[in-house]
Coordinates of C-alpha atoms in Angstrom, one line a residue:
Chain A
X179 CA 242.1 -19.7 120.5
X180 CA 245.1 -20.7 117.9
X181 CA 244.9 -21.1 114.6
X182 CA 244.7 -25.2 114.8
X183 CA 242.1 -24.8 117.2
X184 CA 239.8 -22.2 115.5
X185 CA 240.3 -24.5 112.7
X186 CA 239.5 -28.0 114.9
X187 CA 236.6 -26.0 115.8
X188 CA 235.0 -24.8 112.6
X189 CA 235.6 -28.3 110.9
X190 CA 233.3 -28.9 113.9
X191 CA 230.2 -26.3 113.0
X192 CA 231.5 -24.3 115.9
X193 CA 229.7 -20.9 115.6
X194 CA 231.5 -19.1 118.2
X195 CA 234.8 -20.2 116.3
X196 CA 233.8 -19.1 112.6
X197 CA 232.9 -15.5 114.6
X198 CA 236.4 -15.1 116.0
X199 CA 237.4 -16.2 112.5
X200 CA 235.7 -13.3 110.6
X201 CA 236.7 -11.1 113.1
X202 CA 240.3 -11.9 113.3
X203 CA 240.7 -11.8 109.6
X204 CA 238.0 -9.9 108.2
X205 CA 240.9 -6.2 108.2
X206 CA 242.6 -8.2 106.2
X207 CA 240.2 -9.9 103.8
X208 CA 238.6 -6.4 102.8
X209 CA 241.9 -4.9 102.7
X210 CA 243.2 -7.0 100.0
X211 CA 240.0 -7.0 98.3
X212 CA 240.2 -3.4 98.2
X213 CA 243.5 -3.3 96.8
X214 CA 242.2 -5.5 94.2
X215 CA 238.9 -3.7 93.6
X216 CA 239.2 0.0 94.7
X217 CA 235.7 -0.1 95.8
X218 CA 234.8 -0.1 99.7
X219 CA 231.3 -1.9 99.4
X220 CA 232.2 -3.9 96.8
X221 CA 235.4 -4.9 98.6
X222 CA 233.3 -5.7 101.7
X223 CA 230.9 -7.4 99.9
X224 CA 233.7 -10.1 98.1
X225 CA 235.0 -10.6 101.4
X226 CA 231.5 -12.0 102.9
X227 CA 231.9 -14.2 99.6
X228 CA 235.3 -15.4 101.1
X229 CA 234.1 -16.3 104.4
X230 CA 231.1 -18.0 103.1
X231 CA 233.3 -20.5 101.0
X232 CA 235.4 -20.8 104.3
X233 CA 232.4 -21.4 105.7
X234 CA 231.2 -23.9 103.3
X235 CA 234.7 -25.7 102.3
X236 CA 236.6 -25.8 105.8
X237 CA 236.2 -29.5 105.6
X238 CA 238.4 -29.4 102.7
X239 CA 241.3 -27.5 104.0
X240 CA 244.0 -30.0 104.8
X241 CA 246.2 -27.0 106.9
X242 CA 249.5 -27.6 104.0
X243 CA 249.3 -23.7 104.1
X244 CA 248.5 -21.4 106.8
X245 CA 245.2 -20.1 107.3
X246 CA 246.0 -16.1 106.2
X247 CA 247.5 -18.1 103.1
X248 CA 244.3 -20.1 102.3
X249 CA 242.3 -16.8 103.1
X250 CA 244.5 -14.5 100.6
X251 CA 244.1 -17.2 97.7
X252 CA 240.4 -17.3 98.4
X253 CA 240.8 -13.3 98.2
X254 CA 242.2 -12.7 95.5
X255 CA 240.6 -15.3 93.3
X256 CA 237.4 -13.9 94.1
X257 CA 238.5 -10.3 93.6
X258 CA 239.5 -11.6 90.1
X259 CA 236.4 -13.4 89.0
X260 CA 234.6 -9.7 90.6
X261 CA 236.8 -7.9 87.9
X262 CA 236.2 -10.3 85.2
X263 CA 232.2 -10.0 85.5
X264 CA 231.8 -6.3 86.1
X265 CA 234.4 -5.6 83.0
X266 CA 231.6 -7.8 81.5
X267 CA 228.9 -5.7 82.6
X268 CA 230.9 -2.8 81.8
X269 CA 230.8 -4.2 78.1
X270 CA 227.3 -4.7 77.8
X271 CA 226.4 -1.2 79.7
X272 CA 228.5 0.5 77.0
X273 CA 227.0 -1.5 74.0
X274 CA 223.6 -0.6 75.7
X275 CA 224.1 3.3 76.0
X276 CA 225.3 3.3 72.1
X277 CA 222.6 1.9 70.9
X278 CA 220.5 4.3 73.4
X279 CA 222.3 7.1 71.8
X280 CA 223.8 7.9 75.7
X281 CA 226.7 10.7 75.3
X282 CA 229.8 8.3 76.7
X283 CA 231.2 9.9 79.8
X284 CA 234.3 11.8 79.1
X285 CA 237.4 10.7 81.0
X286 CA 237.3 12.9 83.8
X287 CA 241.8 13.3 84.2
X288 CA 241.3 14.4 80.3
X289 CA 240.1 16.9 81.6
X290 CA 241.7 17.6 85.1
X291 CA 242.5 20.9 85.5
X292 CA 246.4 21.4 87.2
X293 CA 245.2 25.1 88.5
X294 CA 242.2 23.6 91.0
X295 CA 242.9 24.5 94.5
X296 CA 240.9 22.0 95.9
X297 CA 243.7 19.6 97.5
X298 CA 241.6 16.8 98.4
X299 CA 239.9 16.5 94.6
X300 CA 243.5 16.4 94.0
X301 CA 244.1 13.5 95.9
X302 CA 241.1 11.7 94.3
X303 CA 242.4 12.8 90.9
X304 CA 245.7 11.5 92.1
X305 CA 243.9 7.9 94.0
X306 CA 242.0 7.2 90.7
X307 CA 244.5 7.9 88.5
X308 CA 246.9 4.9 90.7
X309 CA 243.7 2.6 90.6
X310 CA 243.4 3.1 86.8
X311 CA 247.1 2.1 86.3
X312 CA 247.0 -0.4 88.9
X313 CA 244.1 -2.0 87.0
X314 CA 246.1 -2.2 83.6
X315 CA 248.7 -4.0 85.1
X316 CA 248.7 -7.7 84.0
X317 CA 246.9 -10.2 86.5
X318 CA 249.8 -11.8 88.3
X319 CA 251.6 -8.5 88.3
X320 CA 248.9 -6.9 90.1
X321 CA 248.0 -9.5 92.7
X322 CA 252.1 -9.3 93.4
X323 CA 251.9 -5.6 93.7
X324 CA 248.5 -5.0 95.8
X325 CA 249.8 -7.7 98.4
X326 CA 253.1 -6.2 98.6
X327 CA 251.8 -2.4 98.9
X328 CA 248.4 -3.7 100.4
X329 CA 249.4 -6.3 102.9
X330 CA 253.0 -5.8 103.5
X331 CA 253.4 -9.3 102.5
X332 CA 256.8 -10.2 101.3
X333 CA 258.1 -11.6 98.4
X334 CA 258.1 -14.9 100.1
X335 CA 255.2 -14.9 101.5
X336 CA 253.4 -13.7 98.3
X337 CA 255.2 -16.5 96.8
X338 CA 253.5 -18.9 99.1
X339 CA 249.9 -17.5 98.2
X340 CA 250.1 -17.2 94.5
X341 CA 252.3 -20.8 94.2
X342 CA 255.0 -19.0 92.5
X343 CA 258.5 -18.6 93.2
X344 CA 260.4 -16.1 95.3
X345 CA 262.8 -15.2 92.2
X346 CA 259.6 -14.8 90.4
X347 CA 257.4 -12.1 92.3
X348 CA 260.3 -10.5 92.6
X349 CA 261.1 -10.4 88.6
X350 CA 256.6 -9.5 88.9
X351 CA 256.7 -6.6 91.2
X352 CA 259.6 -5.3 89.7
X353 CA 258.0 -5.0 85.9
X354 CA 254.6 -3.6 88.0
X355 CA 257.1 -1.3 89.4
X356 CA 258.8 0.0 85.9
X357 CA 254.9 -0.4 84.1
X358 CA 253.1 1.6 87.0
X359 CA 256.0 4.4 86.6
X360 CA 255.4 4.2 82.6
X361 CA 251.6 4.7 83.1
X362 CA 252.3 7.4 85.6
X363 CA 254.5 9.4 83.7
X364 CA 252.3 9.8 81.0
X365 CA 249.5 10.9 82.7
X366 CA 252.1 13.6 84.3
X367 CA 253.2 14.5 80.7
X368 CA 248.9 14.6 79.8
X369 CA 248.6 17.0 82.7
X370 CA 245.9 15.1 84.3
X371 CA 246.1 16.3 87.4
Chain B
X257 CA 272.7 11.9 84.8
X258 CA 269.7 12.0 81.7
X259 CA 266.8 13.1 82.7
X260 CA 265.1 10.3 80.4
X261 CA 267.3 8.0 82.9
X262 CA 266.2 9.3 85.9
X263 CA 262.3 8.9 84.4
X264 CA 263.1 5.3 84.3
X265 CA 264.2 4.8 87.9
X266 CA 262.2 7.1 89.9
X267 CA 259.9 5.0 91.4
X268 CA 263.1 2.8 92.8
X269 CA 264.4 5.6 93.8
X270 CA 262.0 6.9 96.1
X271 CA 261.1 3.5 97.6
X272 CA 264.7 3.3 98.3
X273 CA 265.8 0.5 96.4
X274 CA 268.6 1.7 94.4
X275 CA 272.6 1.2 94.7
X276 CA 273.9 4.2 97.0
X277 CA 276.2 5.7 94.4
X278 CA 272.9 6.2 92.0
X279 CA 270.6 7.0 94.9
X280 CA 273.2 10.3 95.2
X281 CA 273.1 10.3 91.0
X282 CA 269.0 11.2 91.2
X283 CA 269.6 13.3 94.6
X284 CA 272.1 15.2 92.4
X285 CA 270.1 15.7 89.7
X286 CA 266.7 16.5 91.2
X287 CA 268.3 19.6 93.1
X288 CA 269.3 21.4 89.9
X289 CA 266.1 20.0 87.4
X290 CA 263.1 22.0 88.4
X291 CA 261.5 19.4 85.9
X292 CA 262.3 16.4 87.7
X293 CA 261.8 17.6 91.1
X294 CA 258.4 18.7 90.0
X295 CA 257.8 15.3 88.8
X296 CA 259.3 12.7 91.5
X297 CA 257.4 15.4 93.8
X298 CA 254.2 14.1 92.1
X299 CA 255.1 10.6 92.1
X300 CA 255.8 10.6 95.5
X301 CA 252.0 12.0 96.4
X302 CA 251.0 9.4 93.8
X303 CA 252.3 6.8 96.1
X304 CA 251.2 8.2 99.0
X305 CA 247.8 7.3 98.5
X306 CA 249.1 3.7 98.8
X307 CA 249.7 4.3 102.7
X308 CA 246.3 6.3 103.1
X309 CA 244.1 2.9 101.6
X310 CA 245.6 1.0 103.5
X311 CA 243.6 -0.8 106.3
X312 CA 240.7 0.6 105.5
X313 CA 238.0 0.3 108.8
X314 CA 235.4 -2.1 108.5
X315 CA 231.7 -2.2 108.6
X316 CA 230.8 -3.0 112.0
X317 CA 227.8 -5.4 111.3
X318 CA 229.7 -7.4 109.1
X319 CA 229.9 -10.4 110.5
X320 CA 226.1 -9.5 111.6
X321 CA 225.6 -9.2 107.7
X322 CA 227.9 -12.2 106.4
X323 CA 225.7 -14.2 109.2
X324 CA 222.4 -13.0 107.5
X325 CA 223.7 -13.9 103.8
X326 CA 224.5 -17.8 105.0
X327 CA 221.4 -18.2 105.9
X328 CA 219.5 -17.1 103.4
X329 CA 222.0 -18.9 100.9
X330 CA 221.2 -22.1 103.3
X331 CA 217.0 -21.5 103.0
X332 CA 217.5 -21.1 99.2
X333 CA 219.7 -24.2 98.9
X334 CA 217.0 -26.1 100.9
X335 CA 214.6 -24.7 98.3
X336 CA 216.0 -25.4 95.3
X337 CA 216.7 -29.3 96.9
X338 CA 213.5 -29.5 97.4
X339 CA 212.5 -29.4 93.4
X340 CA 215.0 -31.4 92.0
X341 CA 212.7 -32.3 88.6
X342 CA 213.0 -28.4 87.6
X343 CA 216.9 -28.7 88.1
X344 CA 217.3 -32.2 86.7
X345 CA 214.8 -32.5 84.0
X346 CA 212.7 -28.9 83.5
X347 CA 216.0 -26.8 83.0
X348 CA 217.8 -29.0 80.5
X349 CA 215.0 -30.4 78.4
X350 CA 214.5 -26.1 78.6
X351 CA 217.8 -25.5 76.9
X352 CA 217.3 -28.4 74.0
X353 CA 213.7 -26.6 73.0
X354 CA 215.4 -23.5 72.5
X355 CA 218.9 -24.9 70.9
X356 CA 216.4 -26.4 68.4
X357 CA 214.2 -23.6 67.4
X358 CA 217.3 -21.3 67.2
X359 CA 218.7 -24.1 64.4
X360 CA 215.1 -24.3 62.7
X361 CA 214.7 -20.2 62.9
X362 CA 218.3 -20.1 61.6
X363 CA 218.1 -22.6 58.6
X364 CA 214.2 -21.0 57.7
X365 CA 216.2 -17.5 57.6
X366 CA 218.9 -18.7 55.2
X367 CA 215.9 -20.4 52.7
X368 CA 213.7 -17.7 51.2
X369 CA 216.9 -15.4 50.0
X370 CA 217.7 -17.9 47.1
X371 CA 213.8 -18.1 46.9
X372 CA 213.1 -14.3 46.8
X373 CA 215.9 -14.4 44.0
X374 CA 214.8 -16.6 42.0
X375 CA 211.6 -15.0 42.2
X376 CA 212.6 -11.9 40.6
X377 CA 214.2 -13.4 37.5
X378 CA 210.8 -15.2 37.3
X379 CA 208.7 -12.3 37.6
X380 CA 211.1 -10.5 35.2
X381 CA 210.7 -12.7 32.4
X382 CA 207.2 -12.6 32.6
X383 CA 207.1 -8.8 32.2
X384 CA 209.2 -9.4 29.1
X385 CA 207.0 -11.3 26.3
X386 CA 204.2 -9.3 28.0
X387 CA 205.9 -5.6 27.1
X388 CA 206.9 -7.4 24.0
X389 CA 203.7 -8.4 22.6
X390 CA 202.9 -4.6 21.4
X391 CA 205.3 -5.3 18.6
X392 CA 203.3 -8.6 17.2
X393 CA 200.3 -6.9 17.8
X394 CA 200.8 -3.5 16.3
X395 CA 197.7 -0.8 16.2
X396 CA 197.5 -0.9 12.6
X397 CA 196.1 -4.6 12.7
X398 CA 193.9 -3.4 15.8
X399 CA 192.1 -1.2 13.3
X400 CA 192.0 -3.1 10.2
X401 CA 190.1 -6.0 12.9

Protein backbone atom coordinates (compact mmCIF):
# COMPACT_ATOMS: atom_id res chain seq x y z
CA UNK A 1 0.00 0.00 0.00
CA UNK A 2 1.26 3.75 -0.93
CA UNK A 3 1.14 6.52 0.90
CA UNK A 4 -2.15 7.91 -1.09
CA UNK A 5 -3.70 4.82 -0.65
CA UNK A 6 -3.07 4.07 3.17
CA UNK A 7 -4.38 7.56 3.29
CA UNK A 8 -7.65 6.81 0.85
CA UNK A 9 -8.05 4.10 3.11
CA UNK A 10 -8.03 5.57 6.67
CA UNK A 11 -10.11 8.61 5.56
CA UNK A 12 -12.33 5.50 4.97
CA UNK A 13 -12.22 3.85 8.69
CA UNK A 14 -10.04 1.16 7.21
CA UNK A 15 -8.54 -0.71 10.29
CA UNK A 16 -6.16 -2.78 8.45
CA UNK A 17 -4.82 0.56 6.89
CA UNK A 18 -4.41 2.72 10.23
CA UNK A 19 -2.34 -0.80 11.40
CA UNK A 20 0.13 -0.70 8.54
CA UNK A 21 0.21 3.00 9.37
CA UNK A 22 1.38 2.63 13.05
CA UNK A 23 3.60 0.13 11.96
CA UNK A 24 5.29 1.80 9.21
CA UNK A 25 5.87 4.93 11.13
CA UNK A 26 5.59 4.21 14.64
CA UNK A 27 10.35 3.84 14.60
CA UNK A 28 10.07 7.02 13.68
CA UNK A 29 7.37 8.66 15.77
CA UNK A 30 9.03 7.39 19.09
CA UNK A 31 12.31 8.15 17.79
CA UNK A 32 11.74 11.74 17.46
CA UNK A 33 9.77 11.88 20.53
CA UNK A 34 12.59 10.46 22.22
CA UNK A 35 14.90 13.00 20.96
CA UNK A 36 12.57 15.41 22.19
CA UNK A 37 11.86 13.78 25.68
CA UNK A 38 14.87 11.51 26.62
CA UNK A 39 12.47 9.18 28.15
CA UNK A 40 11.65 5.68 26.50
CA UNK A 41 8.05 5.18 28.04
CA UNK A 42 7.20 8.44 28.01
CA UNK A 43 8.43 8.81 24.37
CA UNK A 44 6.24 5.79 23.51
CA UNK A 45 3.53 6.92 25.31
CA UNK A 46 3.30 10.65 23.21
CA UNK A 47 3.57 8.71 20.20
CA UNK A 48 0.18 6.65 20.88
CA UNK A 49 -1.05 10.36 21.44
CA UNK A 50 0.14 11.06 17.77
CA UNK A 51 -1.55 8.22 16.21
CA UNK A 52 -4.63 8.79 18.07
CA UNK A 53 -5.05 12.46 16.62
CA UNK A 54 -4.16 10.80 13.21
CA UNK A 55 -6.62 8.63 13.97
CA UNK A 56 -9.12 11.15 14.93
CA UNK A 57 -8.16 14.14 12.41
CA UNK A 58 -7.26 12.16 9.05
CA UNK A 59 -10.36 13.71 7.62
CA UNK A 60 -8.67 16.83 7.95
CA UNK A 61 -5.48 16.25 6.29
CA UNK A 62 -5.71 17.73 2.86
CA UNK A 63 -2.11 15.67 1.63
CA UNK A 64 -0.21 19.65 0.89
CA UNK A 65 2.57 17.94 2.88
CA UNK A 66 3.68 14.44 3.00
CA UNK A 67 2.50 12.06 5.49
CA UNK A 68 6.16 11.65 7.59
CA UNK A 69 5.75 15.63 7.39
CA UNK A 70 2.24 15.78 8.99
CA UNK A 71 3.38 12.91 11.42
CA UNK A 72 6.79 14.92 12.55
CA UNK A 73 4.66 18.26 13.20
CA UNK A 74 2.13 16.20 15.12
CA UNK A 75 5.42 14.82 16.98
CA UNK A 76 6.94 17.31 17.91
CA UNK A 77 4.10 19.53 19.00
CA UNK A 78 3.07 16.96 21.28
CA UNK A 79 6.58 16.35 22.61
CA UNK A 80 6.43 20.16 23.33
CA UNK A 81 3.09 20.46 25.14
CA UNK A 82 4.72 16.95 27.17
CA UNK A 83 7.71 19.24 28.19
CA UNK A 84 5.65 22.23 29.04
CA UNK A 85 3.24 20.22 31.58
CA UNK A 86 5.76 17.98 33.31
CA UNK A 87 8.11 21.29 33.78
CA UNK A 88 4.80 22.30 35.34
CA UNK A 89 4.56 19.37 37.49
CA UNK A 90 8.15 19.67 38.08
CA UNK A 91 7.26 23.19 39.61
CA UNK A 92 4.59 22.14 41.82
CA UNK A 93 6.58 18.82 43.00
CA UNK A 94 9.42 21.21 44.05
CA UNK A 95 7.10 23.80 45.78
CA UNK A 96 5.58 20.65 47.48
CA UNK A 97 8.77 19.04 48.90
CA UNK A 98 9.82 22.58 50.40
CA UNK A 99 7.08 23.10 52.14
CA UNK A 100 7.43 19.21 53.16
CA UNK A 101 10.88 20.10 54.41
CA UNK A 102 12.14 17.18 51.58
CA UNK A 103 16.15 17.55 51.30
CA UNK A 104 16.27 18.67 47.30
CA UNK A 105 18.16 16.15 45.33
CA UNK A 106 21.66 17.12 44.72
CA UNK A 107 22.67 17.41 41.00
CA UNK A 108 24.12 14.19 40.60
CA UNK A 109 27.28 15.56 37.68
CA UNK A 110 28.09 18.03 40.77
CA UNK A 111 29.12 15.44 42.04
CA UNK A 112 30.46 13.05 39.25
CA UNK A 113 33.54 11.62 40.15
CA UNK A 114 36.23 11.73 36.88
CA UNK A 115 38.19 8.60 38.75
CA UNK A 116 34.96 5.98 38.52
CA UNK A 117 35.91 3.04 36.48
CA UNK A 118 32.65 2.14 35.64
CA UNK A 119 32.47 2.96 31.71
CA UNK A 120 28.95 2.51 31.21
CA UNK A 121 27.92 5.05 34.37
CA UNK A 122 30.17 7.09 32.31
CA UNK A 123 28.19 6.95 29.39
CA UNK A 124 24.97 7.77 31.37
CA UNK A 125 26.87 10.61 33.06
CA UNK A 126 27.92 11.59 29.61
CA UNK A 127 23.85 10.71 27.87
CA UNK A 128 22.41 12.89 30.67
CA UNK A 129 24.59 15.42 30.70
CA UNK A 130 23.74 15.88 26.40
CA UNK A 131 19.93 15.66 27.37
CA UNK A 132 20.35 18.33 30.00
CA UNK A 133 22.03 20.74 27.42
CA UNK A 134 19.84 19.62 24.74
CA UNK A 135 16.84 20.58 26.94
CA UNK A 136 18.27 24.28 27.55
CA UNK A 137 18.41 24.83 24.12
CA UNK A 138 15.67 27.23 22.94
CA UNK A 139 12.43 25.59 21.42
CA UNK A 140 12.96 25.95 17.66
CA UNK A 141 16.64 25.34 18.14
CA UNK A 142 16.06 22.09 19.58
CA UNK A 143 13.33 20.70 17.43
CA UNK A 144 16.00 21.78 14.50
CA UNK A 145 18.77 19.92 16.21
CA UNK A 146 16.92 16.58 17.50
CA UNK A 147 15.49 16.13 13.78
CA UNK A 148 18.69 16.68 12.32
CA UNK A 149 20.80 14.32 14.87
CA UNK A 150 17.51 12.18 15.54
CA UNK A 151 16.06 11.67 12.13
CA UNK A 152 18.69 12.51 9.70
CA UNK A 153 16.36 14.91 8.27
CA UNK A 154 17.89 17.70 6.37
CA UNK A 155 17.80 21.19 6.57
CA UNK A 156 15.17 21.18 3.93
CA UNK A 157 13.25 18.74 4.98
CA UNK A 158 13.21 20.13 8.64
CA UNK A 159 12.34 23.27 6.95
CA UNK A 160 9.27 21.66 5.49
CA UNK A 161 8.05 20.38 9.06
CA UNK A 162 8.70 23.36 11.21
CA UNK A 163 7.33 25.94 8.17
CA UNK A 164 10.54 27.71 8.35
CA UNK A 165 13.09 28.44 5.86
CA UNK A 166 16.05 26.49 4.64
CA UNK A 167 18.47 29.59 5.36
CA UNK A 168 16.86 29.55 8.64
CA UNK A 169 17.38 26.00 10.25
CA UNK A 170 20.49 26.33 9.08
CA UNK A 171 21.24 29.81 10.88
CA UNK A 172 19.09 27.40 14.06
CA UNK A 173 21.20 24.29 14.15
CA UNK A 174 24.19 26.24 13.76
CA UNK A 175 23.58 28.56 17.15
CA UNK A 176 22.35 24.80 18.78
CA UNK A 177 25.66 23.74 17.52
CA UNK A 178 27.91 26.70 19.11
CA UNK A 179 25.22 26.78 22.46
CA UNK A 180 25.48 22.87 22.94
CA UNK A 181 29.46 23.24 22.66
CA UNK A 182 29.19 26.30 25.34
CA UNK A 183 27.07 24.15 27.70
CA UNK A 184 29.40 21.21 27.14
CA UNK A 185 32.52 22.92 27.80
CA UNK A 186 31.56 23.99 31.02
CA UNK A 187 30.53 20.95 32.31
CA UNK A 188 34.08 19.64 31.05
CA UNK A 189 35.75 22.61 32.97
CA UNK A 190 33.16 21.54 36.26
CA UNK A 191 34.62 18.03 35.94
CA UNK A 192 31.28 16.49 35.79
CA UNK A 193 32.16 13.51 34.45
CA UNK B 1 46.04 28.53 16.66
CA UNK B 2 44.38 29.71 20.45
CA UNK B 3 43.27 27.30 22.27
CA UNK B 4 40.21 29.55 23.28
CA UNK B 5 39.74 29.43 19.34
CA UNK B 6 39.77 26.03 18.93
CA UNK B 7 37.06 25.72 22.10
CA UNK B 8 34.85 27.62 19.87
CA UNK B 9 34.90 25.37 16.84
CA UNK B 10 35.30 21.99 18.12
CA UNK B 11 32.11 20.66 17.64
CA UNK B 12 32.38 21.79 13.66
CA UNK B 13 35.34 20.40 13.68
CA UNK B 14 34.63 16.97 14.52
CA UNK B 15 31.36 16.75 12.56
CA UNK B 16 33.46 17.84 9.71
CA UNK B 17 32.12 20.95 8.73
CA UNK B 18 34.98 23.21 8.67
CA UNK B 19 37.11 24.83 5.66
CA UNK B 20 40.12 22.31 5.01
CA UNK B 21 42.90 24.71 5.71
CA UNK B 22 41.35 25.14 9.53
CA UNK B 23 40.34 21.47 9.70
CA UNK B 24 44.48 20.89 9.47
CA UNK B 25 44.68 24.36 11.97
CA UNK B 26 42.76 22.08 14.96
CA UNK B 27 44.50 18.72 13.66
CA UNK B 28 47.70 20.71 14.19
CA UNK B 29 46.97 21.87 17.39
CA UNK B 30 45.23 18.90 19.07
CA UNK B 31 48.57 16.76 18.48
CA UNK B 32 50.77 19.08 20.54
CA UNK B 33 47.87 20.31 23.39
CA UNK B 34 47.33 17.46 25.74
CA UNK B 35 44.48 19.85 26.97
CA UNK B 36 42.64 19.95 23.87
CA UNK B 37 43.01 16.54 22.80
CA UNK B 38 41.73 15.55 26.16
CA UNK B 39 38.77 17.63 25.58
CA UNK B 40 37.58 17.13 21.80
CA UNK B 41 38.31 13.39 22.98
CA UNK B 42 35.40 14.01 25.41
CA UNK B 43 33.26 15.77 23.10
CA UNK B 44 33.48 13.37 20.65
CA UNK B 45 32.15 10.49 23.30
CA UNK B 46 29.59 13.24 24.16
CA UNK B 47 28.35 12.99 20.73
CA UNK B 48 28.54 9.61 20.37
CA UNK B 49 25.69 8.91 22.46
CA UNK B 50 23.70 10.74 19.65
CA UNK B 51 24.34 7.64 17.30
CA UNK B 52 23.65 5.04 20.29
CA UNK B 53 19.73 6.74 20.83
CA UNK B 54 19.18 6.64 17.84
CA UNK B 55 16.30 4.24 16.56
CA UNK B 56 15.55 3.17 19.64
CA UNK B 57 13.38 -0.61 19.32
CA UNK B 58 9.87 -0.40 20.00
CA UNK B 59 7.43 -2.00 22.24
CA UNK B 60 6.08 -4.79 20.43
CA UNK B 61 2.39 -4.45 21.61
CA UNK B 62 2.16 -1.04 20.65
CA UNK B 63 -0.13 -0.87 18.25
CA UNK B 64 -1.91 -3.68 20.55
CA UNK B 65 -1.70 -0.84 23.29
CA UNK B 66 -2.52 2.39 21.04
CA UNK B 67 -5.63 0.01 19.85
CA UNK B 68 -6.77 -0.44 23.59
CA UNK B 69 -6.31 3.37 24.45
CA UNK B 70 -8.91 4.43 21.32
CA UNK B 71 -11.24 2.57 22.63
CA UNK B 72 -11.49 3.33 25.80
CA UNK B 73 -11.08 7.14 24.73
CA UNK B 74 -14.18 6.16 22.33
CA UNK B 75 -16.36 4.48 25.46
CA UNK B 76 -15.51 7.59 27.56
CA UNK B 77 -16.48 10.01 24.85
CA UNK B 78 -19.77 8.03 24.48
CA UNK B 79 -20.09 8.57 28.14
CA UNK B 80 -19.54 11.89 28.64
CA UNK B 81 -22.18 12.56 25.36
CA UNK B 82 -24.40 10.89 27.03
CA UNK B 83 -24.66 13.66 30.09
CA UNK B 84 -24.56 16.69 28.29
CA UNK B 85 -26.49 18.81 31.36
CA UNK B 86 -23.31 18.10 33.60
CA UNK B 87 -21.03 19.48 30.64
CA UNK B 88 -23.32 22.19 29.53
CA UNK B 89 -25.06 23.47 32.56
CA UNK B 90 -23.58 21.59 35.97
CA UNK B 91 -19.87 22.41 35.16
CA UNK B 92 -20.25 26.14 34.38
CA UNK B 93 -22.96 27.26 36.77
CA UNK B 94 -20.03 25.08 39.04
CA UNK B 95 -17.36 27.59 38.21
CA UNK B 96 -19.64 30.91 38.75
CA UNK B 97 -20.56 29.51 42.62
CA UNK B 98 -17.00 29.28 43.28
CA UNK B 99 -15.73 32.65 41.32
CA UNK B 100 -18.41 34.25 43.61
CA UNK B 101 -17.62 32.99 46.99
CA UNK B 102 -13.86 33.48 46.26
CA UNK B 103 -14.91 37.50 45.56
CA UNK B 104 -17.23 37.42 48.81
CA UNK B 105 -14.41 35.44 50.97
CA UNK B 106 -11.92 37.98 49.50
CA UNK B 107 -13.78 41.34 50.14
CA UNK B 108 -14.93 39.74 53.95
CA UNK B 109 -11.00 39.19 54.47
CA UNK B 110 -10.02 42.75 53.53
CA UNK B 111 -13.16 44.32 56.08
CA UNK B 112 -12.38 43.42 59.66
CA UNK B 113 -8.46 44.82 59.50
CA UNK B 114 -9.69 48.53 59.38
CA UNK B 115 -12.36 47.19 61.91
CA UNK B 116 -9.90 45.35 64.32
CA UNK B 117 -8.01 48.81 64.10
CA UNK B 118 -10.28 50.90 64.88
CA UNK B 119 -11.07 48.75 67.69
CA UNK B 120 -7.97 49.17 69.44
CA UNK B 121 -7.92 53.00 69.44
CA UNK B 122 -11.45 52.48 70.88
CA UNK B 123 -10.57 50.13 73.55
CA UNK B 124 -7.59 52.32 74.29
CA UNK B 125 -9.31 55.41 75.04
CA UNK B 126 -11.49 53.73 77.27
CA UNK B 127 -8.66 52.41 79.45
CA UNK B 128 -7.57 56.05 79.60
CA UNK B 129 -10.19 58.14 81.68
CA UNK B 130 -10.58 54.77 83.48
CA UNK B 131 -6.61 54.73 84.73
CA UNK B 132 -7.17 58.37 85.11
CA UNK B 133 -9.85 58.56 87.39
CA UNK B 134 -7.42 57.69 90.49
CA UNK B 135 -6.27 61.23 90.23
CA UNK B 136 -9.99 62.86 90.70
CA UNK B 137 -10.62 60.43 93.14
CA UNK B 138 -7.61 60.45 95.44
CA UNK B 139 -7.49 58.18 98.78
CA UNK B 140 -7.55 61.01 100.94
CA UNK B 141 -11.24 61.88 99.97
CA UNK B 142 -11.98 57.97 100.19
CA UNK B 143 -11.26 58.30 103.85
CA UNK B 144 -12.55 61.55 104.79
CA UNK B 145 -16.16 59.82 103.03
Amino acid sequence: MNESEIIQKLKQGNEKAFRELVEKYQGMVVNTCFGMVHNTEDSEDIAQEVFIEVYRSIENFRADSKLSTWLYRIAVNRSLNFIRDNKRKKWAQSIEDVLKGKKVQLNKFESGNSQNPDSKLEDKQRAEMLHQAIDSLSENQRIAFTLNKYEDLSYKEISEVMELTVSSVESLIHRAKINLQKKLFKCYKKKCI
Amino acid sequence: MKCKTLHKKIIFFLEEELPADEMEQMKYHLSVCNDCNAFAEEMAKMLAVLQTEKAPSVNPFFYTRLKAKIENLSNSKIRYNKNPFFVKILQPALFSVLLIAGIYSGIKIGQPISDRTSYYVDSEQEIIPYLNEMKNETIELFLME
